[in-house]
């Protein structure tokens, strides 16, 4: 099946899940995760109307997307993988959002680099909600402290949260992971009424239908669009 066909099928499945959950059609954004797949695959997705992309490694993101974004300025790239401090300068000019903020220390560095690049960057805090992945903030208190530490930073804005559910067939476990993210968002929305924390990035190829039922506003889909990743 072509990338165009797979994309059409995923879009259909998103619409069905929105409808099943009683949510407005179009309330969930589709991000195509193109890691390990070549620029040609991204171009194929772009020609089927896909504009939002995600990569998880800084080097790969830059090599692949700097030329693509020059040719297609309406496309948008987010980083969804761990960010080391020494890669911040490289990634900031290329992305509109970093979804994988997992510690407070990198935020002022991102802010400074965004200032230098003359842009504003959106941030999502990654929250650890499952047993398997160790990535992300471990508890709500460390999230509050990180939000507090952002006061006065002009070039970054927190717009929501991201999580990865454990990779399991146990539907209850997956839902419970998504519910933890929703609960964190609700708690933060109450505590910080001035912030717009409406983005909930949750759901991948294997679990995006559940994520949409649990309130996801952005699903990150790789395999179901581009096929298995080359080893
Ligand atoms: C790879 C990746 C995805 C997409 O995974 P698929 O199972 O291929 O859909 C989503 N989010 C993150 C953070 C990833 O690293």
PDB file of C-alpha atoms and ligand atoms in Angstrom:
ATOM      1  CA  UNK A   1       0.000   0.000   0.000  1.00  0.00           C
ATOM      2  CA  UNK A   2       1.278   3.500  -0.820  1.00  0.00           C
ATOM      3  CA  UNK A   3       1.903   6.243   1.744  1.00  0.00           C
ATOM      4  CA  UNK A   4      -1.058   8.109   0.238  1.00  0.00           C
ATOM      5  CA  UNK A   5      -3.359   5.103   0.759  1.00  0.00           C
ATOM      6  CA  UNK A   6      -2.127   4.523   4.299  1.00  0.00           C
ATOM      7  CA  UNK A   7      -2.577   8.195   5.155  1.00  0.00           C
ATOM      8  CA  UNK A   8      -6.118   8.153   3.817  1.00  0.00           C
ATOM      9  CA  UNK A   9      -6.885   5.090   5.925  1.00  0.00           C
ATOM     10  CA  UNK A  10      -5.435   6.633   9.095  1.00  0.00           C
ATOM     11  CA  UNK A  11      -7.415   9.842   8.525  1.00  0.00           C
ATOM     12  CA  UNK A  12     -10.561   7.744   8.148  1.00  0.00           C
ATOM     13  CA  UNK A  13      -9.811   5.878  11.385  1.00  0.00           C
ATOM     14  CA  UNK A  14      -9.261   9.164  13.222  1.00  0.00           C
ATOM     15  CA  UNK A  15     -12.645  10.449  12.018  1.00  0.00           C
ATOM     16  CA  UNK A  16     -14.307   7.212  13.157  1.00  0.00           C
ATOM     17  CA  UNK A  17     -12.685   7.432  16.588  1.00  0.00           C
ATOM     18  CA  UNK A  18     -13.692  11.093  16.951  1.00  0.00           C
ATOM     19  CA  UNK A  19     -17.248  10.183  16.078  1.00  0.00           C
ATOM     20  CA  UNK A  20     -17.300   7.170  18.434  1.00  0.00           C
ATOM     21  CA  UNK A  21     -16.074   9.405  21.251  1.00  0.00           C
ATOM     22  CA  UNK A  22     -18.674  12.075  20.448  1.00  0.00           C
ATOM     23  CA  UNK A  23     -15.953  14.550  19.547  1.00  0.00           C
ATOM     24  CA  UNK A  24     -16.032  17.132  16.771  1.00  0.00           C
ATOM     25  CA  UNK A  25     -14.573  15.929  13.448  1.00  0.00           C
ATOM     26  CA  UNK A  26     -11.172  17.561  13.062  1.00  0.00           C
ATOM     27  CA  UNK A  27     -10.516  17.977  16.780  1.00  0.00           C
ATOM     28  CA  UNK A  28      -7.506  15.644  16.594  1.00  0.00           C
ATOM     29  CA  UNK A  29      -4.412  16.679  14.614  1.00  0.00           C
ATOM     30  CA  UNK A  30      -2.446  14.039  12.773  1.00  0.00           C
ATOM     31  CA  UNK A  31       1.338  14.139  13.049  1.00  0.00           C
ATOM     32  CA  UNK A  32       3.300  11.869  10.690  1.00  0.00           C
ATOM     33  CA  UNK A  33       6.378  10.443  12.437  1.00  0.00           C
ATOM     34  CA  UNK A  34       8.930   9.982   9.670  1.00  0.00           C
ATOM     35  CA  UNK A  35      11.933   8.764  11.686  1.00  0.00           C
ATOM     36  CA  UNK A  36      14.092   6.233   9.807  1.00  0.00           C
ATOM     37  CA  UNK A  37      12.154   6.925   6.611  1.00  0.00           C
ATOM     38  CA  UNK A  38      13.745   8.910   3.764  1.00  0.00           C
ATOM     39  CA  UNK A  39      12.837  12.379   2.499  1.00  0.00           C
ATOM     40  CA  UNK A  40      11.054  10.747  -0.464  1.00  0.00           C
ATOM     41  CA  UNK A  41       8.516   9.196   1.906  1.00  0.00           C
ATOM     42  CA  UNK A  42       7.955  12.594   3.548  1.00  0.00           C
ATOM     43  CA  UNK A  43       7.430  14.143   0.102  1.00  0.00           C
ATOM     44  CA  UNK A  44       4.862  11.487  -0.702  1.00  0.00           C
ATOM     45  CA  UNK A  45       2.983  12.333   2.476  1.00  0.00           C
ATOM     46  CA  UNK A  46       3.229  16.050   1.703  1.00  0.00           C
ATOM     47  CA  UNK A  47       1.720  15.553  -1.730  1.00  0.00           C
ATOM     48  CA  UNK A  48      -1.264  13.889  -0.016  1.00  0.00           C
ATOM     49  CA  UNK A  49      -1.747  17.041   2.020  1.00  0.00           C
ATOM     50  CA  UNK A  50       0.121  16.094   5.201  1.00  0.00           C
ATOM     51  CA  UNK A  51       1.862  19.150   6.703  1.00  0.00           C
ATOM     52  CA  UNK A  52       2.670  18.177  10.300  1.00  0.00           C
ATOM     53  CA  UNK A  53       5.691  15.925  10.896  1.00  0.00           C
ATOM     54  CA  UNK A  54       7.660  14.609  13.857  1.00  0.00           C
ATOM     55  CA  UNK A  55      11.194  13.269  14.237  1.00  0.00           C
ATOM     56  CA  UNK A  56      12.847  11.850  17.329  1.00  0.00           C
ATOM     57  CA  UNK A  57      16.539  12.448  16.648  1.00  0.00           C
ATOM     58  CA  UNK A  58      18.131  15.856  16.177  1.00  0.00           C
ATOM     59  CA  UNK A  59      20.701  14.912  13.547  1.00  0.00           C
ATOM     60  CA  UNK A  60      18.232  13.027  11.388  1.00  0.00           C
ATOM     61  CA  UNK A  61      15.643  15.785  11.752  1.00  0.00           C
ATOM     62  CA  UNK A  62      18.099  18.440  10.551  1.00  0.00           C
ATOM     63  CA  UNK A  63      19.554  16.482   7.654  1.00  0.00           C
ATOM     64  CA  UNK A  64      16.152  15.465   6.340  1.00  0.00           C
ATOM     65  CA  UNK A  65      14.020  18.506   7.071  1.00  0.00           C
ATOM     66  CA  UNK A  66      16.203  21.583   6.496  1.00  0.00           C
ATOM     67  CA  UNK A  67      16.011  21.136   2.691  1.00  0.00           C
ATOM     68  CA  UNK A  68      12.351  20.009   2.845  1.00  0.00           C
ATOM     69  CA  UNK A  69      11.244  23.008   4.893  1.00  0.00           C
ATOM     70  CA  UNK A  70      13.005  25.340   2.477  1.00  0.00           C
ATOM     71  CA  UNK A  71      10.996  23.916  -0.396  1.00  0.00           C
ATOM     72  CA  UNK A  72       7.725  23.551   1.539  1.00  0.00           C
ATOM     73  CA  UNK A  73       7.484  26.369   4.072  1.00  0.00           C
ATOM     74  CA  UNK A  74       3.937  25.380   5.021  1.00  0.00           C
ATOM     75  CA  UNK A  75       5.215  22.098   6.498  1.00  0.00           C
ATOM     76  CA  UNK A  76       5.875  22.000  10.222  1.00  0.00           C
ATOM     77  CA  UNK A  77       8.243  19.815  12.244  1.00  0.00           C
ATOM     78  CA  UNK A  78       8.185  18.892  15.943  1.00  0.00           C
ATOM     79  CA  UNK A  79      10.876  17.089  17.901  1.00  0.00           C
ATOM     80  CA  UNK A  80       9.401  14.131  19.812  1.00  0.00           C
ATOM     81  CA  UNK A  81      12.578  12.457  21.125  1.00  0.00           C
ATOM     82  CA  UNK A  82      14.989  13.119  23.966  1.00  0.00           C
ATOM     83  CA  UNK A  83      16.890  16.383  23.636  1.00  0.00           C
ATOM     84  CA  UNK A  84      20.452  16.694  24.914  1.00  0.00           C
ATOM     85  CA  UNK A  85      21.562  20.194  25.909  1.00  0.00           C
ATOM     86  CA  UNK A  86      24.360  20.233  23.360  1.00  0.00           C
ATOM     87  CA  UNK A  87      21.873  19.682  20.495  1.00  0.00           C
ATOM     88  CA  UNK A  88      19.548  22.554  21.367  1.00  0.00           C
ATOM     89  CA  UNK A  89      21.278  25.123  19.175  1.00  0.00           C
ATOM     90  CA  UNK A  90      21.022  22.800  16.192  1.00  0.00           C
ATOM     91  CA  UNK A  91      17.338  21.858  16.535  1.00  0.00           C
ATOM     92  CA  UNK A  92      15.747  25.173  17.511  1.00  0.00           C
ATOM     93  CA  UNK A  93      15.829  26.772  14.035  1.00  0.00           C
ATOM     94  CA  UNK A  94      14.208  23.675  12.471  1.00  0.00           C
ATOM     95  CA  UNK A  95      11.191  22.990  14.697  1.00  0.00           C
ATOM     96  CA  UNK A  96       8.078  24.872  15.773  1.00  0.00           C
ATOM     97  CA  UNK A  97       7.560  22.731  18.855  1.00  0.00           C
ATOM     98  CA  UNK A  98       9.548  20.440  21.149  1.00  0.00           C
ATOM     99  CA  UNK A  99       7.207  17.788  22.560  1.00  0.00           C
ATOM    100  CA  UNK A 100       9.772  15.963  24.659  1.00  0.00           C
ATOM    101  CA  UNK A 101      10.674  18.417  27.416  1.00  0.00           C
ATOM    102  CA  UNK A 102      11.552  16.110  30.309  1.00  0.00           C
ATOM    103  CA  UNK A 103      13.459  18.441  32.647  1.00  0.00           C
ATOM    104  CA  UNK A 104      13.451  22.105  33.603  1.00  0.00           C
ATOM    105  CA  UNK A 105      17.159  22.748  32.974  1.00  0.00           C
ATOM    106  CA  UNK A 106      16.940  22.776  29.196  1.00  0.00           C
ATOM    107  CA  UNK A 107      14.105  25.312  29.005  1.00  0.00           C
ATOM    108  CA  UNK A 108      16.151  28.518  29.503  1.00  0.00           C
ATOM    109  CA  UNK A 109      18.671  27.266  26.935  1.00  0.00           C
ATOM    110  CA  UNK A 110      15.879  26.703  24.415  1.00  0.00           C
ATOM    111  CA  UNK A 111      14.515  30.157  25.213  1.00  0.00           C
ATOM    112  CA  UNK A 112      17.900  31.760  24.589  1.00  0.00           C
ATOM    113  CA  UNK A 113      18.446  29.924  21.307  1.00  0.00           C
ATOM    114  CA  UNK A 114      14.929  30.757  20.131  1.00  0.00           C
ATOM    115  CA  UNK A 115      15.666  34.427  20.856  1.00  0.00           C
ATOM    116  CA  UNK A 116      18.828  34.195  18.787  1.00  0.00           C
ATOM    117  CA  UNK A 117      16.867  32.558  15.951  1.00  0.00           C
ATOM    118  CA  UNK A 118      14.201  35.270  16.193  1.00  0.00           C
ATOM    119  CA  UNK A 119      11.358  32.827  16.823  1.00  0.00           C
ATOM    120  CA  UNK A 120       9.008  31.547  19.491  1.00  0.00           C
ATOM    121  CA  UNK A 121       8.959  27.848  20.243  1.00  0.00           C
ATOM    122  CA  UNK A 122       6.100  25.834  21.643  1.00  0.00           C
ATOM    123  CA  UNK A 123       6.864  23.231  24.281  1.00  0.00           C
ATOM    124  CA  UNK A 124       5.055  20.158  25.511  1.00  0.00           C
ATOM    125  CA  UNK A 125       6.119  18.510  28.730  1.00  0.00           C
ATOM    126  CA  UNK A 126       6.561  14.776  28.400  1.00  0.00           C
ATOM    127  CA  UNK A 127       5.027  12.971  31.352  1.00  0.00           C
ATOM    128  CA  UNK A 128       5.931   9.492  32.493  1.00  0.00           C
ATOM    129  CA  UNK A 129       2.634   7.601  32.677  1.00  0.00           C
ATOM    130  CA  UNK A 130       3.598   3.986  31.948  1.00  0.00           C
ATOM    131  CA  UNK A 131       5.972   1.484  33.430  1.00  0.00           C
ATOM    132  CA  UNK A 132       8.061   0.737  30.370  1.00  0.00           C
ATOM    133  CA  UNK A 133       9.328   4.049  29.094  1.00  0.00           C
ATOM    134  CA  UNK A 134      11.435   5.967  31.559  1.00  0.00           C
ATOM    135  CA  UNK A 135      11.200   9.212  29.639  1.00  0.00           C
ATOM    136  CA  UNK A 136       9.449  12.271  30.976  1.00  0.00           C
ATOM    137  CA  UNK A 137       8.731  14.115  34.198  1.00  0.00           C
ATOM    138  CA  UNK A 138       8.034  11.594  36.944  1.00  0.00           C
ATOM    139  CA  UNK A 139       5.504  13.500  39.053  1.00  0.00           C
ATOM    140  CA  UNK A 140       3.235  16.527  39.089  1.00  0.00           C
ATOM    141  CA  UNK A 141       5.418  18.471  41.534  1.00  0.00           C
ATOM    142  CA  UNK A 142       8.386  18.467  39.194  1.00  0.00           C
ATOM    143  CA  UNK A 143       6.052  19.634  36.425  1.00  0.00           C
ATOM    144  CA  UNK A 144       4.816  22.531  38.602  1.00  0.00           C
ATOM    145  CA  UNK A 145       8.392  23.525  39.405  1.00  0.00           C
ATOM    146  CA  UNK A 146       9.295  23.509  35.720  1.00  0.00           C
ATOM    147  CA  UNK A 147       6.261  25.661  34.867  1.00  0.00           C
ATOM    148  CA  UNK A 148       7.166  28.092  37.651  1.00  0.00           C
ATOM    149  CA  UNK A 149      10.711  28.289  36.311  1.00  0.00           C
ATOM    150  CA  UNK A 150       9.418  29.533  32.957  1.00  0.00           C
ATOM    151  CA  UNK A 151       8.163  32.839  34.331  1.00  0.00           C
ATOM    152  CA  UNK A 152       9.831  35.626  32.390  1.00  0.00           C
ATOM    153  CA  UNK A 153      10.962  33.512  29.442  1.00  0.00           C
ATOM    154  CA  UNK A 154       9.703  35.310  26.337  1.00  0.00           C
ATOM    155  CA  UNK A 155      10.558  32.923  23.503  1.00  0.00           C
ATOM    156  CA  UNK A 156       9.035  29.655  24.732  1.00  0.00           C
ATOM    157  CA  UNK A 157       5.460  28.807  25.626  1.00  0.00           C
ATOM    158  CA  UNK A 158       4.103  25.668  27.217  1.00  0.00           C
ATOM    159  CA  UNK A 159       1.052  24.525  25.265  1.00  0.00           C
ATOM    160  CA  UNK A 160       0.350  21.097  26.751  1.00  0.00           C
ATOM    161  CA  UNK A 161       1.629  17.604  27.450  1.00  0.00           C
ATOM    162  CA  UNK A 162       2.867  14.468  25.727  1.00  0.00           C
ATOM    163  CA  UNK A 163       3.106  10.848  26.775  1.00  0.00           C
ATOM    164  CA  UNK A 164       3.873   7.387  25.456  1.00  0.00           C
ATOM    165  CA  UNK A 165       1.654   4.601  26.760  1.00  0.00           C
ATOM    166  CA  UNK A 166       3.251   1.257  27.595  1.00  0.00           C
ATOM    167  CA  UNK A 167       3.507  -1.054  24.614  1.00  0.00           C
ATOM    168  CA  UNK A 168       0.992  -3.730  25.582  1.00  0.00           C
ATOM    169  CA  UNK A 169      -2.227  -5.401  24.437  1.00  0.00           C
ATOM    170  CA  UNK A 170      -3.748  -4.644  27.822  1.00  0.00           C
ATOM    171  CA  UNK A 171      -6.249  -1.964  26.879  1.00  0.00           C
ATOM    172  CA  UNK A 172      -6.933  -0.988  30.490  1.00  0.00           C
ATOM    173  CA  UNK A 173      -3.260  -0.299  31.084  1.00  0.00           C
ATOM    174  CA  UNK A 174      -3.007   1.863  27.972  1.00  0.00           C
ATOM    175  CA  UNK A 175      -6.130   3.833  28.895  1.00  0.00           C
ATOM    176  CA  UNK A 176      -4.853   4.323  32.429  1.00  0.00           C
ATOM    177  CA  UNK A 177      -1.665   5.846  31.032  1.00  0.00           C
ATOM    178  CA  UNK A 178      -3.639   8.307  28.874  1.00  0.00           C
ATOM    179  CA  UNK A 179      -5.888   9.170  31.819  1.00  0.00           C
ATOM    180  CA  UNK A 180      -2.852  10.111  33.893  1.00  0.00           C
ATOM    181  CA  UNK A 181      -1.906  12.661  31.245  1.00  0.00           C
ATOM    182  CA  UNK A 182      -5.435  14.079  31.162  1.00  0.00           C
ATOM    183  CA  UNK A 183      -5.431  14.327  34.974  1.00  0.00           C
ATOM    184  CA  UNK A 184      -2.089  16.149  34.944  1.00  0.00           C
ATOM    185  CA  UNK A 185      -3.366  18.573  32.311  1.00  0.00           C
ATOM    186  CA  UNK A 186      -6.544  19.237  34.334  1.00  0.00           C
ATOM    187  CA  UNK A 187      -4.528  19.830  37.486  1.00  0.00           C
ATOM    188  CA  UNK A 188      -2.199  22.252  35.693  1.00  0.00           C
ATOM    189  CA  UNK A 189      -5.104  24.049  34.019  1.00  0.00           C
ATOM    190  CA  UNK A 190      -6.607  24.679  37.452  1.00  0.00           C
ATOM    191  CA  UNK A 191      -3.314  25.767  38.974  1.00  0.00           C
ATOM    192  CA  UNK A 192      -2.299  27.960  36.022  1.00  0.00           C
ATOM    193  CA  UNK A 193      -5.549  29.403  34.621  1.00  0.00           C
ATOM    194  CA  UNK A 194      -3.587  31.912  32.534  1.00  0.00           C
ATOM    195  CA  UNK A 195      -1.940  29.225  30.409  1.00  0.00           C
ATOM    196  CA  UNK A 196      -3.482  27.542  27.377  1.00  0.00           C
ATOM    197  CA  UNK A 197      -2.545  23.901  27.968  1.00  0.00           C
ATOM    198  CA  UNK A 198      -4.964  22.460  25.445  1.00  0.00           C
ATOM    199  CA  UNK A 199      -2.587  20.182  23.519  1.00  0.00           C
ATOM    200  CA  UNK A 200      -2.579  16.543  24.583  1.00  0.00           C
ATOM    201  CA  UNK A 201      -0.138  14.619  22.405  1.00  0.00           C
ATOM    202  CA  UNK A 202      -0.955  10.960  22.932  1.00  0.00           C
ATOM    203  CA  UNK A 203      -1.579   7.969  20.699  1.00  0.00           C
ATOM    204  CA  UNK A 204       0.682   6.098  18.254  1.00  0.00           C
ATOM    205  CA  UNK A 205      -0.026   3.529  15.518  1.00  0.00           C
ATOM    206  CA  UNK A 206      -1.057   0.817  17.954  1.00  0.00           C
ATOM    207  CA  UNK A 207      -3.171   2.869  20.349  1.00  0.00           C
ATOM    208  CA  UNK A 208      -4.376   6.095  18.692  1.00  0.00           C
ATOM    209  CA  UNK A 209      -8.025   5.057  18.666  1.00  0.00           C
ATOM    210  CA  UNK A 210      -7.954   4.598  22.450  1.00  0.00           C
ATOM    211  CA  UNK A 211      -6.045   7.866  22.845  1.00  0.00           C
ATOM    212  CA  UNK A 212      -8.715   9.754  20.899  1.00  0.00           C
ATOM    213  CA  UNK A 213     -11.431   8.253  23.090  1.00  0.00           C
ATOM    214  CA  UNK A 214      -9.463   9.442  26.126  1.00  0.00           C
ATOM    215  CA  UNK A 215      -9.134  13.013  24.860  1.00  0.00           C
ATOM    216  CA  UNK A 216      -6.013  13.208  22.689  1.00  0.00           C
ATOM    217  CA  UNK A 217      -5.759  16.332  20.511  1.00  0.00           C
ATOM    218  CA  UNK A 218      -2.688  15.201  18.545  1.00  0.00           C
ATOM    219  CA  UNK A 219      -1.744  11.673  17.506  1.00  0.00           C
ATOM    220  CA  UNK A 220       1.794  10.743  16.453  1.00  0.00           C
ATOM    221  CA  UNK A 221       1.674   8.050  13.797  1.00  0.00           C
ATOM    222  CA  UNK A 222       4.701   6.420  12.183  1.00  0.00           C
ATOM    223  CA  UNK A 223       4.277   2.775  11.180  1.00  0.00           C
ATOM    224  CA  UNK A 224       0.629   3.033  10.086  1.00  0.00           C
ATOM    225  CA  UNK A 225       1.616   5.740   7.569  1.00  0.00           C
ATOM    226  CA  UNK A 226       5.116   4.829   6.418  1.00  0.00           C
ATOM    227  CA  UNK A 227       5.199   1.080   7.090  1.00  0.00           C
ATOM    228  CA  UNK A 228       7.683  -0.787   9.278  1.00  0.00           C
ATOM    229  CA  UNK A 229      10.852   1.154  10.005  1.00  0.00           C
ATOM    230  CA  UNK A 230      13.928  -0.152   8.215  1.00  0.00           C
ATOM    231  CA  UNK A 231      16.320  -1.791  10.715  1.00  0.00           C
TER     232      UNK A 231
HETATM  233  C1  LIG B   1       8.320   6.468  16.872  1.00  0.00           C
HETATM  234  C2  LIG B   1       7.466   7.337  17.691  1.00  0.00           C
HETATM  235  C3  LIG B   1       6.095   7.434  17.416  1.00  0.00           C
HETATM  236  C4  LIG B   1       5.388   6.651  16.309  1.00  0.00           C
HETATM  237  O1  LIG B   1       5.376   5.301  16.572  1.00  0.00           O
HETATM  238  P1  LIG B   1       4.542   4.257  15.644  1.00  0.00           P
HETATM  239  O2  LIG B   1       4.282   3.131  16.551  1.00  0.00           O
HETATM  240  O3  LIG B   1       5.452   3.910  14.520  1.00  0.00           O
HETATM  241  O4  LIG B   1       3.324   4.947  15.195  1.00  0.00           O
HETATM  242  C5  LIG B   1       5.328   8.289  18.212  1.00  0.00           C
HETATM  243  N1  LIG B   1       5.887   9.006  19.210  1.00  0.00           N
HETATM  244  C6  LIG B   1       7.214   8.939  19.494  1.00  0.00           C
HETATM  245  C7  LIG B   1       7.746   9.771  20.605  1.00  0.00           C
HETATM  246  C8  LIG B   1       8.036   8.095  18.758  1.00  0.00           C
HETATM  247  O5  LIG B   1       9.332   8.037  19.054  1.00  0.00           O
END
